[in-house]
Amino acid sequence: MKQFVLFLLFFLIVQIDSDAQFKSYFQNGSLRIDFVLSGNAQESKASIFELKKERFYGGSLHKTIDSLNYGEFKISLLDKLDSTVIYTRGFCTLFEEWQTTDEAKRMDKSFFQTVTVPFPKKEVVVSIERRKRNGQFYNLLNTSIDPRAYSIVKGKLNGVKTHKLIDNGNKDECVDIAFIGEGYADYEMDKFHQDIQRMYDYMITQSPFDRYQNKFNFWAVDAVSAESGVTDPRKDVWKDTALKSSFNTLNSDRYLESTHTFLIRDYAALVPYDQIYVIANTDKYGGGGIYNHFSLTSIDNSRSLTVFIHEFGHAFAGLGDEYYTSEVSYSEYFNQEIEPWQPNLTTLINFEAKWKGMISKSTPIPTPAKEKYLDKVGVFEGGGYSAKGIYRPTYDCRMKSNEADEFCPVCQKAIEEMILFLTD
Ligand SMILES: [Zn+2]
């Protein structure tokens, strides 16, 4: 069965592995699917809110099938006539994080979610799947979309300035990041652009970004906030900002997020993008990053630049948190009975599929936290918010702490694979 699936996947990749094939299924622009996820700790429901046609599609034109299989959710597009799978992509949501909190055991809640895909030429069936506790996908939503329908919204935000601050070439061969300012008043746009430049200057000192600095375009979307700074509920500070972000997301003080996903996507749509990065104009420590959703960081804290690429590690490469001692709102986030999909975490249930090949024969599995192994790739217990049963690749890493010098070799490899997937 597995071989058959692999054969099928290979066949599909071959079938649409060219720009010509891409053009036979897709036209310019992207189809944006805005939907609402609702439920509680036990139940999930998805329903369409609105469909939009956007001017740009930032992604690869020849790799439409997601071979990495990361993410708690997956979107697939099937040609309606012959059921050929023409596009798939994994993603994560704030909803699934909320589902692991105590609040979700007591009540129902809704979250805005958006996925953008290349705009289809013909009628397609869109399916959204999510993983069960056992890691297998099940279907959450199925709907047919006719690209000619009048109900597809074509409006856009007007009067917002955009700039290509770092230009390394064509959107199809680069990772395009849409940086959107949050909590920058109209007189602070120069600072916003300088902040983006600082982020780029730091990023290209870090492996593997140093080797791929000509593969990134940085766009600035000048979202103007009525007030400078961002909302901080624990200090009773409430700001009128463009993206309505806030600290204390999921009742964790340093967790800075915005639940106004559709609003963020309206701003991002003004430029071509593979990733969205919201920069919050504050010196309070915090941020958040969700795979193929968006990243957010405050910018004026002394640790903001390390937080910046840590969060990008989540949102861009599907990396998991390697820490386990900090306070988080989640309980039993990972099912320790299965191998997690995150490339930098393992339960040792299927370690062959992870970084076993990167460990030298003289390093024991699991690896004791002893002096002689501290600079080696191994399997160190503790990671994914749990001190027991989940293992990480090195003693320290950018995905574990702000004190680490860099991403560990396993995280570096995962980031590199994603850069190549999107640009090669
Ligand atoms: Zn790592």
Short mmCIF file of C-alpha atoms and ligand atoms in Angstrom, two decimals:
data_model
loop_
_atom_site.label_atom_id
_atom_site.label_comp_id
_atom_site.label_asym_id
_atom_site.label_seq_id
_atom_site.Cartn_x
_atom_site.Cartn_y
_atom_site.Cartn_z
CA MET A 1 0.00 0.00 0.00
CA LYS A 2 2.78 2.37 1.02
CA GLN A 3 4.64 1.67 -2.23
CA PHE A 4 1.51 2.35 -4.21
CA VAL A 5 1.04 5.69 -2.42
CA LEU A 6 4.68 6.59 -3.07
CA PHE A 7 4.27 5.66 -6.73
CA LEU A 8 1.12 7.77 -6.95
CA LEU A 9 2.86 10.73 -5.30
CA PHE A 10 5.82 10.39 -7.66
CA PHE A 11 3.47 10.23 -10.63
CA LEU A 12 1.68 13.42 -9.53
CA ILE A 13 4.93 15.27 -8.89
CA VAL A 14 6.16 14.30 -12.35
CA GLN A 15 2.86 15.21 -13.87
CA ILE A 16 2.90 18.82 -12.75
CA ASP A 17 6.62 19.34 -12.31
CA SER A 18 6.97 22.01 -14.97
CA ASP A 19 5.89 25.56 -15.58
CA ALA A 20 3.87 24.42 -18.60
CA GLN A 21 1.89 21.98 -16.48
CA PHE A 22 1.41 24.69 -13.85
CA LYS A 23 -0.06 26.96 -16.51
CA SER A 24 -2.47 24.28 -17.65
CA TYR A 25 -4.07 24.18 -14.18
CA PHE A 26 -3.51 27.69 -12.84
CA GLN A 27 -3.71 31.32 -13.91
CA ASN A 28 -2.05 34.42 -12.45
CA GLY A 29 -2.85 35.45 -8.93
CA SER A 30 -4.00 33.46 -5.95
CA LEU A 31 -7.22 32.10 -4.57
CA ARG A 32 -7.54 33.06 -0.95
CA ILE A 33 -9.75 30.85 1.15
CA ASP A 34 -10.90 32.53 4.36
CA PHE A 35 -12.53 30.07 6.73
CA VAL A 36 -13.51 29.76 10.36
CA LEU A 37 -12.30 26.99 12.65
CA SER A 38 -14.45 26.40 15.67
CA GLY A 39 -14.89 23.84 18.40
CA ASN A 40 -13.39 22.83 21.71
CA ALA A 41 -10.78 20.42 23.10
CA GLN A 42 -12.59 17.47 21.53
CA GLU A 43 -14.24 18.79 18.37
CA SER A 44 -13.14 20.75 15.30
CA LYS A 45 -15.35 22.27 12.63
CA ALA A 46 -14.38 24.28 9.54
CA SER A 47 -16.66 26.48 7.45
CA ILE A 48 -15.96 28.83 4.54
CA PHE A 49 -16.24 32.55 5.31
CA GLU A 50 -15.24 34.11 1.96
CA LEU A 51 -13.24 33.45 -1.21
CA LYS A 52 -11.00 36.12 -2.72
CA LYS A 53 -8.97 36.58 -5.86
CA GLU A 54 -5.65 38.23 -5.12
CA ARG A 55 -3.26 39.79 -7.58
CA PHE A 56 -0.10 37.83 -6.68
CA TYR A 57 0.90 34.26 -6.02
CA GLY A 58 4.28 34.19 -4.28
CA GLY A 59 4.96 30.45 -4.30
CA SER A 60 6.78 28.07 -6.61
CA LEU A 61 5.28 27.53 -10.06
CA HIS A 62 6.57 24.02 -10.50
CA LYS A 63 6.41 22.39 -7.07
CA THR A 64 2.76 22.40 -6.24
CA ILE A 65 2.73 19.12 -4.29
CA ASP A 66 4.03 19.45 -0.73
CA SER A 67 6.55 16.62 -0.31
CA LEU A 68 7.48 17.57 3.28
CA ASN A 69 4.15 16.66 4.90
CA TYR A 70 4.58 18.99 7.90
CA GLY A 71 1.67 20.62 9.66
CA GLU A 72 -1.41 19.75 11.69
CA PHE A 73 -3.61 20.64 8.71
CA LYS A 74 -3.41 20.06 4.97
CA ILE A 75 -5.16 21.70 2.03
CA SER A 76 -5.55 19.86 -1.28
CA LEU A 77 -6.92 21.01 -4.63
CA LEU A 78 -8.29 18.37 -6.99
CA ASP A 79 -9.25 18.90 -10.60
CA LYS A 80 -13.03 18.46 -10.52
CA LEU A 81 -13.23 16.49 -13.77
CA ASP A 82 -10.60 13.80 -13.24
CA SER A 83 -9.77 14.16 -9.50
CA THR A 84 -6.05 14.73 -10.16
CA VAL A 85 -4.45 16.26 -7.08
CA ILE A 86 -2.99 19.50 -8.43
CA TYR A 87 -1.89 21.25 -5.22
CA THR A 88 -1.23 20.37 -1.56
CA ARG A 89 0.25 22.31 1.35
CA GLY A 90 0.56 21.73 5.09
CA PHE A 91 -0.13 24.41 7.67
CA CYS A 92 -0.78 25.02 11.37
CA THR A 93 -3.21 27.21 13.28
CA LEU A 94 -3.64 29.08 16.54
CA PHE A 95 -6.88 27.10 16.91
CA GLU A 96 -5.04 23.79 17.39
CA GLU A 97 -2.82 25.39 20.06
CA TRP A 98 -5.89 26.75 21.85
CA GLN A 99 -7.46 23.27 21.76
CA THR A 100 -4.72 22.05 24.15
CA THR A 101 -5.49 24.71 26.79
CA ASP A 102 -7.73 24.26 29.83
CA GLU A 103 -10.13 26.87 28.45
CA ALA A 104 -10.94 24.56 25.51
CA LYS A 105 -12.14 21.90 27.94
CA ARG A 106 -14.81 24.30 29.21
CA MET A 107 -16.07 26.21 26.16
CA ASP A 108 -16.30 26.57 22.39
CA LYS A 109 -14.42 29.23 20.42
CA SER A 110 -13.85 30.32 16.78
CA PHE A 111 -10.66 31.34 14.99
CA PHE A 112 -10.12 32.98 11.59
CA GLN A 113 -7.90 30.99 9.24
CA THR A 114 -6.67 31.67 5.71
CA VAL A 115 -4.92 29.61 3.08
CA THR A 116 -3.83 30.96 -0.29
CA VAL A 117 -3.32 28.71 -3.31
CA PRO A 118 -2.56 29.49 -6.97
CA PHE A 119 -5.73 30.63 -8.74
CA PRO A 120 -7.23 27.65 -10.62
CA LYS A 121 -8.29 27.83 -14.26
CA LYS A 122 -11.04 25.25 -13.98
CA GLU A 123 -13.44 24.06 -11.31
CA VAL A 124 -11.68 22.42 -8.37
CA VAL A 125 -12.57 20.51 -5.25
CA VAL A 126 -10.89 21.94 -2.17
CA SER A 127 -10.38 19.66 0.78
CA ILE A 128 -9.07 20.67 4.20
CA GLU A 129 -7.82 17.86 6.41
CA ARG A 130 -6.40 17.79 9.90
CA ARG A 131 -4.54 15.20 11.88
CA LYS A 132 -6.18 12.98 14.43
CA ARG A 133 -4.41 12.26 17.72
CA ASN A 134 -2.78 9.27 15.96
CA GLY A 135 -1.19 11.56 13.36
CA GLN A 136 -3.35 10.41 10.42
CA PHE A 137 -5.30 12.98 8.43
CA TYR A 138 -9.10 13.07 8.33
CA ASN A 139 -11.36 15.27 6.23
CA LEU A 140 -12.68 18.45 7.83
CA LEU A 141 -14.11 20.35 4.87
CA ASN A 142 -14.83 19.62 1.20
CA THR A 143 -16.15 22.18 -1.25
CA SER A 144 -16.26 22.79 -4.99
CA ILE A 145 -15.00 26.12 -6.24
CA ASP A 146 -15.78 27.55 -9.67
CA PRO A 147 -13.11 30.17 -10.44
CA ARG A 148 -15.63 32.15 -12.55
CA ALA A 149 -18.11 32.62 -9.68
CA TYR A 150 -19.17 36.22 -9.02
CA SER A 151 -19.05 35.50 -5.29
CA ILE A 152 -15.24 35.50 -5.38
CA VAL A 153 -14.27 38.90 -3.97
CA LYS A 154 -11.77 40.95 -5.95
CA GLY A 155 -11.46 44.04 -3.78
CA LYS A 156 -8.22 45.16 -2.12
CA LEU A 157 -6.95 47.65 0.43
CA ASN A 158 -6.24 51.06 -1.05
CA GLY A 159 -3.79 53.74 -0.01
CA VAL A 160 -1.22 51.44 1.63
CA LYS A 161 2.37 51.96 0.45
CA THR A 162 4.61 48.97 -0.28
CA HIS A 163 8.38 48.76 -0.91
CA LYS A 164 10.73 45.99 -2.02
CA LEU A 165 13.48 46.72 0.50
CA ILE A 166 15.67 43.67 -0.22
CA ASP A 167 15.54 42.69 -3.87
CA ASN A 168 17.27 39.48 -4.93
CA GLY A 169 15.17 38.80 -7.99
CA ASN A 170 12.03 37.18 -9.31
CA LYS A 171 9.32 36.05 -6.83
CA ASP A 172 9.26 32.56 -8.37
CA GLU A 173 12.93 31.92 -7.53
CA CYS A 174 13.05 33.66 -4.14
CA VAL A 175 11.42 33.34 -0.75
CA ASP A 176 9.34 36.51 -0.55
CA ILE A 177 8.54 37.73 2.95
CA ALA A 178 5.82 40.33 3.43
CA PHE A 179 6.78 42.38 6.50
CA ILE A 180 3.81 44.26 7.90
CA GLY A 181 4.23 46.98 10.50
CA GLU A 182 2.12 46.81 13.65
CA GLY A 183 1.95 49.68 16.13
CA TYR A 184 3.89 52.06 13.88
CA ALA A 185 2.26 55.49 13.66
CA ASP A 186 2.44 57.42 10.36
CA TYR A 187 5.56 59.32 11.49
CA GLU A 188 7.41 56.02 12.23
CA MET A 189 7.59 54.47 8.74
CA ASP A 190 11.33 55.21 8.39
CA LYS A 191 11.90 53.35 11.64
CA PHE A 192 9.80 50.45 10.29
CA HIS A 193 12.04 50.18 7.22
CA GLN A 194 15.20 50.43 9.33
CA ASP A 195 13.86 47.66 11.58
CA ILE A 196 13.36 45.39 8.55
CA GLN A 197 16.92 46.14 7.39
CA ARG A 198 18.25 45.24 10.87
CA MET A 199 16.38 41.91 10.66
CA TYR A 200 17.88 41.12 7.26
CA ASP A 201 21.39 42.11 8.39
CA TYR A 202 21.07 39.74 11.34
CA MET A 203 19.46 36.89 9.40
CA ILE A 204 22.28 36.66 6.88
CA THR A 205 24.81 36.12 9.68
CA GLN A 206 22.93 32.94 10.69
CA SER A 207 23.28 29.50 9.06
CA PRO A 208 21.85 28.39 6.73
CA PHE A 209 20.52 31.85 5.72
CA ASP A 210 24.13 33.09 5.26
CA ARG A 211 24.50 30.68 2.32
CA TYR A 212 21.15 31.65 0.77
CA GLN A 213 21.04 35.39 1.28
CA ASN A 214 20.43 35.93 -2.44
CA LYS A 215 17.28 33.78 -2.20
CA PHE A 216 15.26 36.19 -0.05
CA ASN A 217 13.17 39.22 -0.96
CA PHE A 218 12.02 41.44 1.90
CA TRP A 219 8.88 43.52 1.26
CA ALA A 220 7.61 46.29 3.51
CA VAL A 221 3.87 46.85 3.77
CA ASP A 222 3.35 50.20 5.47
CA ALA A 223 0.32 49.47 7.64
CA VAL A 224 -0.26 52.68 9.57
CA SER A 225 -1.52 52.40 13.15
CA ALA A 226 -3.49 55.18 14.83
CA GLU A 227 -1.36 54.71 17.95
CA SER A 228 2.28 53.73 18.48
CA GLY A 229 3.01 50.50 20.43
CA VAL A 230 0.85 47.40 20.94
CA THR A 231 -1.84 46.12 23.28
CA ASP A 232 -0.62 44.62 26.58
CA PRO A 233 -3.64 43.38 28.58
CA ARG A 234 -1.74 42.50 31.79
CA LYS A 235 -0.67 46.17 32.04
CA ASP A 236 -4.13 47.36 30.95
CA VAL A 237 -2.59 48.99 27.87
CA TRP A 238 -5.01 48.99 24.92
CA LYS A 239 -3.81 50.40 21.58
CA ASP A 240 -5.64 51.13 18.35
CA THR A 241 -3.32 49.35 15.91
CA ALA A 242 -3.56 48.26 12.27
CA LEU A 243 -3.46 44.49 12.91
CA LYS A 244 -5.06 44.34 16.39
CA SER A 245 -2.25 42.22 17.86
CA SER A 246 -1.89 41.62 21.59
CA PHE A 247 0.38 40.14 24.20
CA ASN A 248 -1.04 37.50 26.54
CA THR A 249 -2.35 35.28 23.74
CA LEU A 250 -3.73 32.03 25.21
CA ASN A 251 -3.10 33.67 28.60
CA SER A 252 0.71 33.54 28.17
CA ASP A 253 2.16 37.03 28.84
CA ARG A 254 4.97 36.91 26.25
CA TYR A 255 2.83 35.27 23.54
CA LEU A 256 2.26 38.10 21.04
CA GLU A 257 -0.26 37.22 18.33
CA SER A 258 -3.12 38.65 16.33
CA THR A 259 -6.34 36.69 15.87
CA HIS A 260 -7.38 39.06 13.05
CA THR A 261 -6.01 36.82 10.32
CA PHE A 262 -8.21 38.16 7.51
CA LEU A 263 -7.02 41.71 8.21
CA ILE A 264 -3.36 40.64 8.14
CA ARG A 265 -3.93 38.81 4.85
CA ASP A 266 -5.55 41.94 3.35
CA TYR A 267 -2.29 43.83 3.97
CA ALA A 268 -0.04 40.94 2.87
CA ALA A 269 -1.98 40.59 -0.41
CA LEU A 270 -0.52 43.90 -1.62
CA VAL A 271 2.80 42.15 -2.39
CA PRO A 272 3.79 38.63 -3.55
CA TYR A 273 4.62 36.49 -0.53
CA ASP A 274 5.63 33.02 0.65
CA GLN A 275 5.67 34.09 4.30
CA ILE A 276 4.13 36.87 6.38
CA TYR A 277 6.09 38.53 9.18
CA VAL A 278 4.41 41.08 11.46
CA ILE A 279 6.81 43.41 13.31
CA ALA A 280 5.40 44.89 16.48
CA ASN A 281 6.77 48.29 17.45
CA THR A 282 7.46 47.70 21.15
CA ASP A 283 10.39 46.84 23.43
CA LYS A 284 8.46 44.24 25.42
CA TYR A 285 9.83 40.71 24.91
CA GLY A 286 7.55 38.44 22.90
CA GLY A 287 6.43 36.89 19.65
CA GLY A 288 4.86 33.88 17.98
CA GLY A 289 5.23 31.83 14.82
CA ILE A 290 2.82 29.30 13.29
CA TYR A 291 3.73 27.11 10.31
CA ASN A 292 2.57 28.63 7.00
CA HIS A 293 0.31 31.04 8.93
CA PHE A 294 2.47 33.99 10.01
CA SER A 295 5.20 35.10 12.42
CA LEU A 296 5.15 37.98 14.81
CA THR A 297 7.88 39.52 16.97
CA SER A 298 8.41 42.66 18.98
CA ILE A 299 11.40 44.54 17.62
CA ASP A 300 12.99 46.77 20.28
CA ASN A 301 13.80 44.25 22.99
CA SER A 302 17.50 43.30 23.43
CA ARG A 303 16.56 39.71 22.40
CA SER A 304 14.24 40.63 19.49
CA LEU A 305 16.56 39.47 16.70
CA THR A 306 16.98 35.96 18.11
CA VAL A 307 13.21 35.79 18.69
CA PHE A 308 12.75 36.94 15.08
CA ILE A 309 14.51 33.91 13.56
CA HIS A 310 13.23 31.49 16.22
CA GLU A 311 9.65 32.35 15.26
CA PHE A 312 10.57 32.21 11.58
CA GLY A 313 11.88 28.67 12.24
CA HIS A 314 8.33 27.68 13.26
CA ALA A 315 6.47 29.52 10.51
CA PHE A 316 8.84 28.81 7.62
CA ALA A 317 10.33 25.37 8.28
CA GLY A 318 7.79 23.74 10.61
CA LEU A 319 10.35 23.48 13.43
CA GLY A 320 9.07 22.58 16.90
CA ASP A 321 10.07 24.21 20.16
CA GLU A 322 13.02 22.37 21.67
CA TYR A 323 12.47 23.91 25.13
CA TYR A 324 10.59 22.28 27.97
CA THR A 325 11.19 24.42 31.06
CA SER A 326 9.40 27.68 30.13
CA GLU A 327 5.83 28.23 31.18
CA VAL A 328 3.32 27.59 28.38
CA SER A 329 -0.45 27.26 28.33
CA TYR A 330 -0.46 23.90 26.57
CA SER A 331 -1.01 20.60 28.31
CA GLU A 332 0.20 17.36 26.67
CA TYR A 333 0.78 19.16 23.38
CA PHE A 334 2.44 16.13 21.75
CA ASN A 335 1.09 12.60 21.68
CA GLN A 336 4.11 10.60 22.85
CA GLU A 337 2.66 7.40 21.36
CA ILE A 338 3.50 8.57 17.82
CA GLU A 339 6.42 10.20 16.02
CA PRO A 340 5.79 13.97 15.75
CA TRP A 341 5.89 15.49 12.25
CA GLN A 342 8.24 18.31 13.35
CA PRO A 343 11.66 17.61 11.76
CA ASN A 344 13.65 18.55 14.92
CA LEU A 345 11.72 16.55 17.56
CA THR A 346 11.42 12.81 18.08
CA THR A 347 9.73 10.37 20.44
CA LEU A 348 12.18 7.68 19.12
CA ILE A 349 9.17 5.79 17.74
CA ASN A 350 10.34 6.26 14.15
CA PHE A 351 13.75 7.83 14.60
CA GLU A 352 15.00 6.43 11.27
CA ALA A 353 12.78 9.02 9.57
CA LYS A 354 14.49 11.83 11.52
CA TRP A 355 18.17 12.72 12.05
CA LYS A 356 19.59 9.27 12.91
CA GLY A 357 21.91 9.52 9.91
CA MET A 358 23.52 12.68 11.33
CA ILE A 359 24.67 11.04 14.60
CA SER A 360 28.15 9.56 14.90
CA LYS A 361 28.40 5.91 15.97
CA SER A 362 30.19 6.83 19.21
CA THR A 363 27.28 8.99 20.44
CA PRO A 364 24.77 7.00 22.54
CA ILE A 365 21.01 7.14 21.88
CA PRO A 366 19.54 8.71 24.00
CA THR A 367 22.48 11.03 24.61
CA PRO A 368 23.45 11.97 28.18
CA ALA A 369 23.83 15.73 28.85
CA LYS A 370 27.54 15.30 29.60
CA GLU A 371 30.35 17.71 28.73
CA LYS A 372 31.73 15.59 25.87
CA TYR A 373 28.39 15.53 24.01
CA LEU A 374 27.38 19.17 24.47
CA ASP A 375 28.62 20.21 21.01
CA LYS A 376 27.51 17.00 19.27
CA VAL A 377 24.36 16.01 17.38
CA GLY A 378 22.62 13.39 19.51
CA VAL A 379 19.22 12.69 21.02
CA PHE A 380 18.81 14.72 24.20
CA GLU A 381 15.74 14.12 26.34
CA GLY A 382 13.47 17.17 26.85
CA GLY A 383 11.75 19.19 24.14
CA GLY A 384 8.29 20.10 22.87
CA TYR A 385 7.22 21.44 26.33
CA SER A 386 7.96 18.09 27.98
CA ALA A 387 11.00 17.08 30.08
CA LYS A 388 10.30 13.38 29.43
CA GLY A 389 9.60 11.30 26.34
CA ILE A 390 10.40 13.94 23.69
CA TYR A 391 13.96 14.37 22.40
CA ARG A 392 15.85 17.17 20.63
CA PRO A 393 18.96 17.02 18.40
CA THR A 394 21.54 19.04 20.38
CA TYR A 395 22.02 20.31 23.91
CA ASP A 396 21.16 23.87 22.83
CA CYS A 397 19.72 25.40 19.64
CA ARG A 398 17.97 28.59 18.48
CA MET A 399 14.73 26.60 18.80
CA LYS A 400 15.58 25.97 22.47
CA SER A 401 16.94 29.23 23.86
CA ASN A 402 17.99 32.79 23.13
CA GLU A 403 21.43 31.96 24.54
CA ALA A 404 22.23 29.41 21.80
CA ASP A 405 24.71 30.62 19.15
CA GLU A 406 22.72 29.28 16.22
CA PHE A 407 20.25 26.73 14.90
CA CYS A 408 21.44 23.14 15.50
CA PRO A 409 22.54 21.16 12.39
CA VAL A 410 19.16 19.34 12.22
CA CYS A 411 17.20 22.62 12.23
CA GLN A 412 19.64 24.11 9.71
CA LYS A 413 19.06 21.16 7.38
CA ALA A 414 15.25 21.51 7.67
CA ILE A 415 15.46 25.25 6.87
CA GLU A 416 17.74 24.56 3.92
CA GLU A 417 15.33 21.93 2.55
CA MET A 418 12.47 24.42 2.76
CA ILE A 419 14.46 27.15 0.97
CA LEU A 420 15.26 24.68 -1.82
CA PHE A 421 11.66 23.42 -1.96
CA LEU A 422 10.38 26.96 -2.50
CA THR A 423 13.08 28.30 -4.80
CA ASP A 424 14.83 25.47 -6.68
ZN ZN B 1 17.38 22.60 16.61
#
